[in-house]
Amino acid sequence: MKLGIVGLPNVGKSTLFNSLTKAGAESANYPFCTIDPNIGVVAVPDERLALLSAFSHSRKTTPATVDFVDIAGLVRGASKGEGLGNQFLANIRECDAIVHVVRCFEDENVIHVDGAVDPARDIETIDLELIFADLEVLERRIAKTGKSARSGADKNAAAELAVLEALKKHLEDGKPVRTVPPMEEKAEAFRRSLTLLTDKPVIYAANAAEEDLADDGASNPHVQAVRAIAEKEGSEVFVVSAEIEQELAELPEEEKKEYLADLGVEKGGLEKLIVASYRVLGLMSFLTTGEDETRAWTIPVGCKAPKAAGKIHTDFERGFIKAEVINYRLLLDCGSYAAAREKGLVRIEGKEYVMQDGDVVLFRFNV
């Protein structure tokens, strides 16, 4: 999973990236301090892993990971090459989802590229640049597909042209492609194949002040403005303070928990972001455990057992026979695999089994 962190200059993007990844991207109070996209690989926080690792006395524990890409601040006109322009649009194209950091705090010591804090305007600025970039892609594709449709050289061209023109109209109305209602199956597959920037799922990171964390931004009108936009388009939102995250990043795990408790907060920014990204991308994790290794594997919701087995190794999918499955909590409560089997809690599942979040699985295969 690769998440691209975007936003206007000076909204707290690189500060948030640094604290989430501890990768040390430069951050400073002026635009374009992030010139090359910084990439950080982050372990997905999952308390189930530590419990299962202790249960199995595993020599190794391997969490799922997320790649974060810190993409330099976009400005008005980026799609036409303003600021650092199209190179950043290309970096976004490679990501599975966009984390859009929106400034929701007032601080006269931190300059705003447009002079004042206004989340709705800031979101619109970024959206419009991505819309303009998508329109360029569609216009080129329409010209090419139109020729094929007129010549009859491609029997799918007419249907594809209709989809392209519908998407273009939607963008010209100032709306991102992710807000287009679902199309019929073939048209939907074609739409996804276009990998348009505004078709990527968005998670808004409402970067607020420390005092806004305890009530999750409920009393901050800027955060409420972000929530209203996200609700309208079906996007995710989480409230974070990049400044606090930076402080948390320097603390040991136990002190981190105490600090969050003092702030009246249950989860840190990374955990909130991971939950939101799994939800928006339709992902979940299954687990494997043994003396050698306890590991989390990320799969799409609705994934069947053979496809999940293929995440471990293609041979597992190719030669799939069955899966021995138990929920991690049931396994821990039983104290051992033997006790779980005695109670009939370890199930034998076949090729049609749909995996569930938190399944502990042992795959049987033959190649």
XYZ file of C-alpha atoms in Angstrom:
367
model
C 0.000 0.000 0.000
C 1.414 3.371 -1.021
C -0.070 6.615 0.327
C 0.852 9.995 -1.167
C 0.809 12.904 1.291
C -0.261 16.117 -0.461
C -1.320 19.624 0.503
C -0.502 23.261 -0.020
C 2.910 24.484 1.181
C 3.207 25.054 4.953
C 0.145 23.053 6.026
C 2.248 20.592 8.077
C 2.798 17.924 5.412
C 6.489 17.251 5.948
C 6.189 17.628 9.722
C 3.483 14.958 9.694
C 5.500 12.766 7.309
C 8.592 13.066 9.543
C 6.704 12.091 12.656
C 4.860 9.193 10.997
C 7.943 7.738 9.356
C 10.826 9.188 11.388
C 12.462 9.414 7.959
C 13.815 12.910 8.540
C 12.385 14.762 5.534
C 13.402 18.406 5.734
C 10.666 20.701 7.003
C 10.860 24.489 7.158
C 8.580 27.502 7.171
C 8.751 28.242 3.443
C 7.287 26.667 0.299
C 8.982 23.861 -1.664
C 11.420 22.665 0.991
C 10.470 19.154 -0.158
C 11.839 19.044 -3.681
C 12.175 15.297 -4.183
C 9.433 13.005 -2.936
C 10.550 11.457 0.331
C 9.543 7.864 0.881
C 9.175 6.197 4.252
C 8.192 2.589 4.967
C 6.106 2.307 8.126
C 5.058 -0.763 10.092
C 1.286 -1.028 10.527
C 0.486 -0.907 14.272
C -1.256 -4.189 15.149
C -1.441 -5.326 18.770
C -2.546 -8.800 17.637
C 0.974 -9.513 16.348
C 2.710 -9.104 19.713
C 0.092 -11.313 21.400
C 0.406 -14.074 18.795
C 4.189 -13.814 18.739
C 4.317 -14.375 22.515
C 1.770 -17.212 22.172
C 3.938 -19.025 19.576
C 7.330 -17.964 21.025
C 8.132 -16.714 17.530
C 11.734 -15.895 16.677
C 10.582 -13.149 14.308
C 7.590 -10.796 14.111
C 6.791 -9.154 10.769
C 4.092 -6.486 10.552
C 2.345 -5.321 7.393
C 3.869 -2.129 5.995
C 2.725 1.076 4.305
C 4.842 3.250 2.007
C 4.348 6.979 2.604
C 5.392 9.393 -0.135
C 5.799 13.017 0.944
C 4.952 14.992 -2.186
C 6.015 18.642 -2.327
C 3.408 21.361 -1.786
C 1.140 21.909 -4.754
C 0.129 25.454 -5.619
C -2.402 27.071 -7.914
C -1.230 26.433 -11.485
C 0.718 23.219 -10.690
C -1.014 21.406 -13.561
C 0.438 24.069 -15.884
C 3.913 23.754 -14.400
C 3.646 26.407 -11.643
C 5.630 25.820 -8.462
C 7.222 22.421 -8.900
C 4.473 21.365 -11.277
C 3.904 18.128 -13.065
C 6.650 16.047 -11.490
C 4.529 15.931 -8.332
C 1.377 15.020 -10.229
C 3.335 12.040 -11.601
C 4.319 11.029 -8.046
C 0.658 11.096 -6.972
C -0.264 8.881 -9.930
C 1.830 6.044 -8.488
C -0.015 6.055 -5.134
C -3.006 3.920 -4.087
C -4.638 6.733 -2.119
C -4.071 10.398 -1.334
C -3.606 11.749 2.198
C -4.588 15.403 1.841
C -3.218 17.445 4.762
C -5.434 20.467 5.388
C -4.423 23.269 7.738
C -7.015 23.718 10.478
C -4.958 25.730 12.986
C -4.354 29.464 13.347
C -0.755 30.590 13.905
C 0.488 34.001 12.812
C 4.079 32.694 12.924
C 3.414 30.126 10.177
C 2.709 31.816 6.852
C -0.142 30.567 4.673
C 0.546 30.546 0.938
C -2.877 32.177 0.299
C -2.748 34.581 3.234
C -5.356 33.035 5.583
C -6.599 29.668 6.838
C -9.569 28.456 4.763
C -9.840 24.650 4.445
C -12.598 24.704 1.788
C -10.521 26.984 -0.465
C -7.356 24.956 0.139
C -9.098 21.679 -0.739
C -10.581 23.271 -3.857
C -7.113 24.531 -4.931
C -5.609 21.036 -4.793
C -8.701 19.422 -6.353
C -8.686 21.864 -9.276
C -5.034 21.179 -10.074
C -5.708 17.442 -10.130
C -8.875 18.011 -12.185
C -6.936 20.055 -14.772
C -4.303 17.313 -14.990
C -7.023 14.654 -15.491
C -8.744 16.756 -18.161
C -5.499 16.836 -20.155
C -5.285 13.035 -19.975
C -8.934 12.628 -21.020
C -8.701 15.077 -23.919
C -5.765 13.165 -25.399
C -7.558 9.851 -24.862
C -10.818 11.150 -26.396
C -8.997 12.298 -29.560
C -7.375 8.871 -29.959
C -10.485 6.806 -29.079
C -12.692 9.006 -31.282
C -10.609 8.082 -34.330
C -10.913 4.364 -33.534
C -14.684 4.694 -33.002
C -15.168 6.474 -36.345
C -13.039 3.996 -38.287
C -14.589 0.946 -36.638
C -11.079 -0.406 -35.988
C -11.908 -1.139 -32.344
C -15.335 -2.550 -31.470
C -15.024 -1.304 -27.851
C -14.078 2.251 -28.873
C -17.621 3.674 -29.017
C -18.458 2.450 -25.499
C -15.112 3.688 -24.166
C -15.610 7.074 -25.833
C -18.975 7.446 -24.055
C -17.284 6.793 -20.687
C -14.457 9.236 -21.444
C -16.873 11.995 -22.425
C -19.031 11.423 -19.320
C -15.935 11.683 -17.089
C -14.775 14.819 -18.919
C -18.162 16.478 -18.370
C -18.017 15.580 -14.655
C -14.548 17.141 -14.339
C -15.593 20.251 -16.266
C -18.300 20.726 -13.625
C -15.448 21.001 -11.088
C -16.092 17.590 -9.505
C -13.469 14.867 -8.952
C -13.956 11.507 -10.680
C -14.194 9.707 -7.308
C -17.654 11.308 -6.929
C -18.966 9.710 -10.175
C -21.697 7.154 -9.314
C -20.715 3.501 -9.984
C -21.021 2.517 -13.649
C -21.954 -0.860 -15.117
C -19.216 -3.484 -14.724
C -17.372 -3.107 -18.044
C -17.488 0.719 -17.967
C -16.335 0.706 -14.333
C -13.357 -1.521 -15.185
C -12.395 0.829 -18.040
C -12.731 3.871 -15.771
C -10.407 2.258 -13.183
C -7.870 1.418 -15.903
C -7.469 5.148 -16.613
C -5.867 5.661 -13.143
C -7.040 9.267 -13.003
C -5.682 11.362 -10.137
C -9.129 12.480 -8.958
C -10.385 8.871 -8.956
C -8.017 7.936 -6.139
C -9.539 7.585 -2.661
C -8.814 10.546 -0.390
C -8.158 10.668 3.333
C -8.212 14.197 4.757
C -5.771 14.842 7.587
C -7.224 17.825 9.446
C -4.064 19.306 10.982
C -5.346 21.043 14.109
C -3.947 22.482 17.335
C -3.229 20.408 20.449
C -6.377 21.631 22.212
C -8.560 20.281 19.384
C -7.471 16.664 19.872
C -9.487 15.840 23.014
C -12.877 16.488 21.338
C -11.631 15.253 17.926
C -11.995 18.714 16.425
C -15.718 19.010 17.241
C -15.313 22.642 18.416
C -13.005 23.676 15.552
C -14.975 25.228 12.638
C -12.096 24.524 10.225
C -12.236 20.793 11.044
C -16.018 20.835 10.615
C -15.585 22.392 7.163
C -13.261 19.521 6.174
C -15.719 16.945 7.548
C -18.579 18.459 5.536
C -16.571 18.188 2.298
C -15.454 14.631 3.078
C -18.996 13.495 3.886
C -20.290 14.914 0.617
C -17.774 12.946 -1.455
C -17.540 9.802 0.694
C -13.948 10.390 1.816
C -12.322 9.678 5.183
C -11.173 12.288 7.742
C -8.961 12.058 10.794
C -7.930 14.871 13.143
C -4.230 15.137 13.932
C -1.748 17.645 15.303
C 1.468 17.349 13.282
C 3.262 19.237 16.059
C 2.156 16.726 18.715
C 2.965 13.812 16.399
C 6.499 15.171 16.102
C 6.835 15.121 19.903
C 5.326 11.627 20.132
C 7.802 10.311 17.553
C 10.662 10.989 19.986
C 9.106 9.080 22.901
C 9.391 5.386 23.898
C 6.157 3.383 23.477
C 5.073 3.498 27.146
C 5.653 7.261 27.463
C 3.787 7.754 24.204
C 0.701 6.062 25.676
C 0.913 8.205 28.820
C 1.267 11.394 26.763
C -1.789 10.493 24.642
C -3.774 9.701 27.791
C -2.820 13.116 29.244
C -4.131 14.729 26.033
C -7.380 12.750 26.354
C -6.646 10.867 23.123
C -6.812 7.101 22.550
C -4.922 6.774 19.258
C -1.973 8.553 17.711
C -1.986 9.958 14.186
C -0.364 6.931 12.546
C -2.949 4.526 13.955
C -5.826 6.826 12.918
C -4.389 7.131 9.420
C -3.855 3.369 9.020
C -7.438 2.626 10.115
C -8.777 5.228 7.659
C -6.579 4.001 4.793
C -7.526 0.337 5.275
C -11.182 1.357 5.316
C -11.015 3.607 2.245
C -9.012 1.047 0.233
C -11.138 -1.907 1.368
C -8.246 -3.775 3.009
C -7.818 -6.038 6.027
C -5.202 -8.386 7.503
C -4.956 -12.099 8.127
C -2.247 -13.586 10.324
C 0.143 -16.526 10.324
C 1.975 -17.674 13.445
C 4.529 -20.295 14.460
C 7.931 -20.673 16.106
C 9.732 -19.241 13.091
C 7.571 -16.164 12.501
C 4.343 -14.353 13.324
C 3.265 -12.162 10.420
C 0.421 -9.916 9.204
C -0.639 -10.081 5.536
C -2.702 -7.349 3.875
C -5.485 -8.470 1.510
C -8.645 -6.912 0.027
C -11.915 -7.353 1.918
C -13.813 -10.226 0.259
C -10.613 -12.083 -0.724
C -11.010 -15.870 -0.966
C -8.616 -18.332 0.692
C -6.554 -19.368 -2.390
C -5.882 -15.729 -3.355
C -4.862 -14.965 0.261
C -2.540 -17.991 0.184
C -0.960 -16.518 -2.945
C 0.112 -13.465 -0.899
C 2.512 -15.770 0.940
C 3.723 -17.618 -2.150
C 2.324 -18.246 -5.628
C 2.780 -22.006 -5.065
C 0.335 -21.785 -2.144
C -2.348 -20.448 -4.464
C -1.536 -22.758 -7.349
C -1.574 -25.929 -5.238
C -4.190 -24.840 -2.674
C -5.896 -27.776 -0.918
C -7.463 -26.275 2.214
C -7.014 -23.702 4.957
C -7.053 -24.324 8.699
C -8.638 -21.187 10.158
C -9.311 -19.796 13.623
C -9.930 -16.255 14.890
C -6.848 -14.933 16.704
C -8.789 -14.148 19.902
C -10.266 -17.657 20.117
C -6.794 -19.140 19.630
C -5.297 -16.988 22.392
C -8.179 -17.793 24.742
C -7.640 -21.540 24.200
C -3.954 -21.276 25.129
C -2.735 -23.682 22.447
C -3.557 -25.009 18.986
C -4.145 -28.466 20.505
C -6.790 -27.115 22.903
C -8.446 -25.140 20.077
C -8.596 -28.278 17.915
C -10.057 -30.312 20.787
C -12.851 -27.765 21.110
C -13.499 -27.901 17.363
C -12.626 -24.209 16.916
C -10.044 -24.729 14.151
C -12.126 -24.889 10.962
C -11.214 -26.573 7.694
C -12.111 -24.216 4.836
C -11.996 -24.739 1.070
C -11.497 -22.641 -2.045
C -14.693 -20.618 -1.623
C -13.950 -19.439 1.907
C -13.984 -15.628 2.202
C -11.217 -14.493 4.549
C -12.077 -12.479 7.665
C -10.023 -9.808 9.417
C -8.053 -11.403 12.268
C -8.104 -14.951 10.859
C -5.066 -17.007 11.865
C -4.451 -19.389 8.974
C -2.387 -22.435 8.110
C -2.575 -23.215 4.388
C -2.262 -26.764 3.037
C -1.052 -27.009 -0.544
C 0.512 -29.427 -3.007
C 2.491 -28.601 -6.167
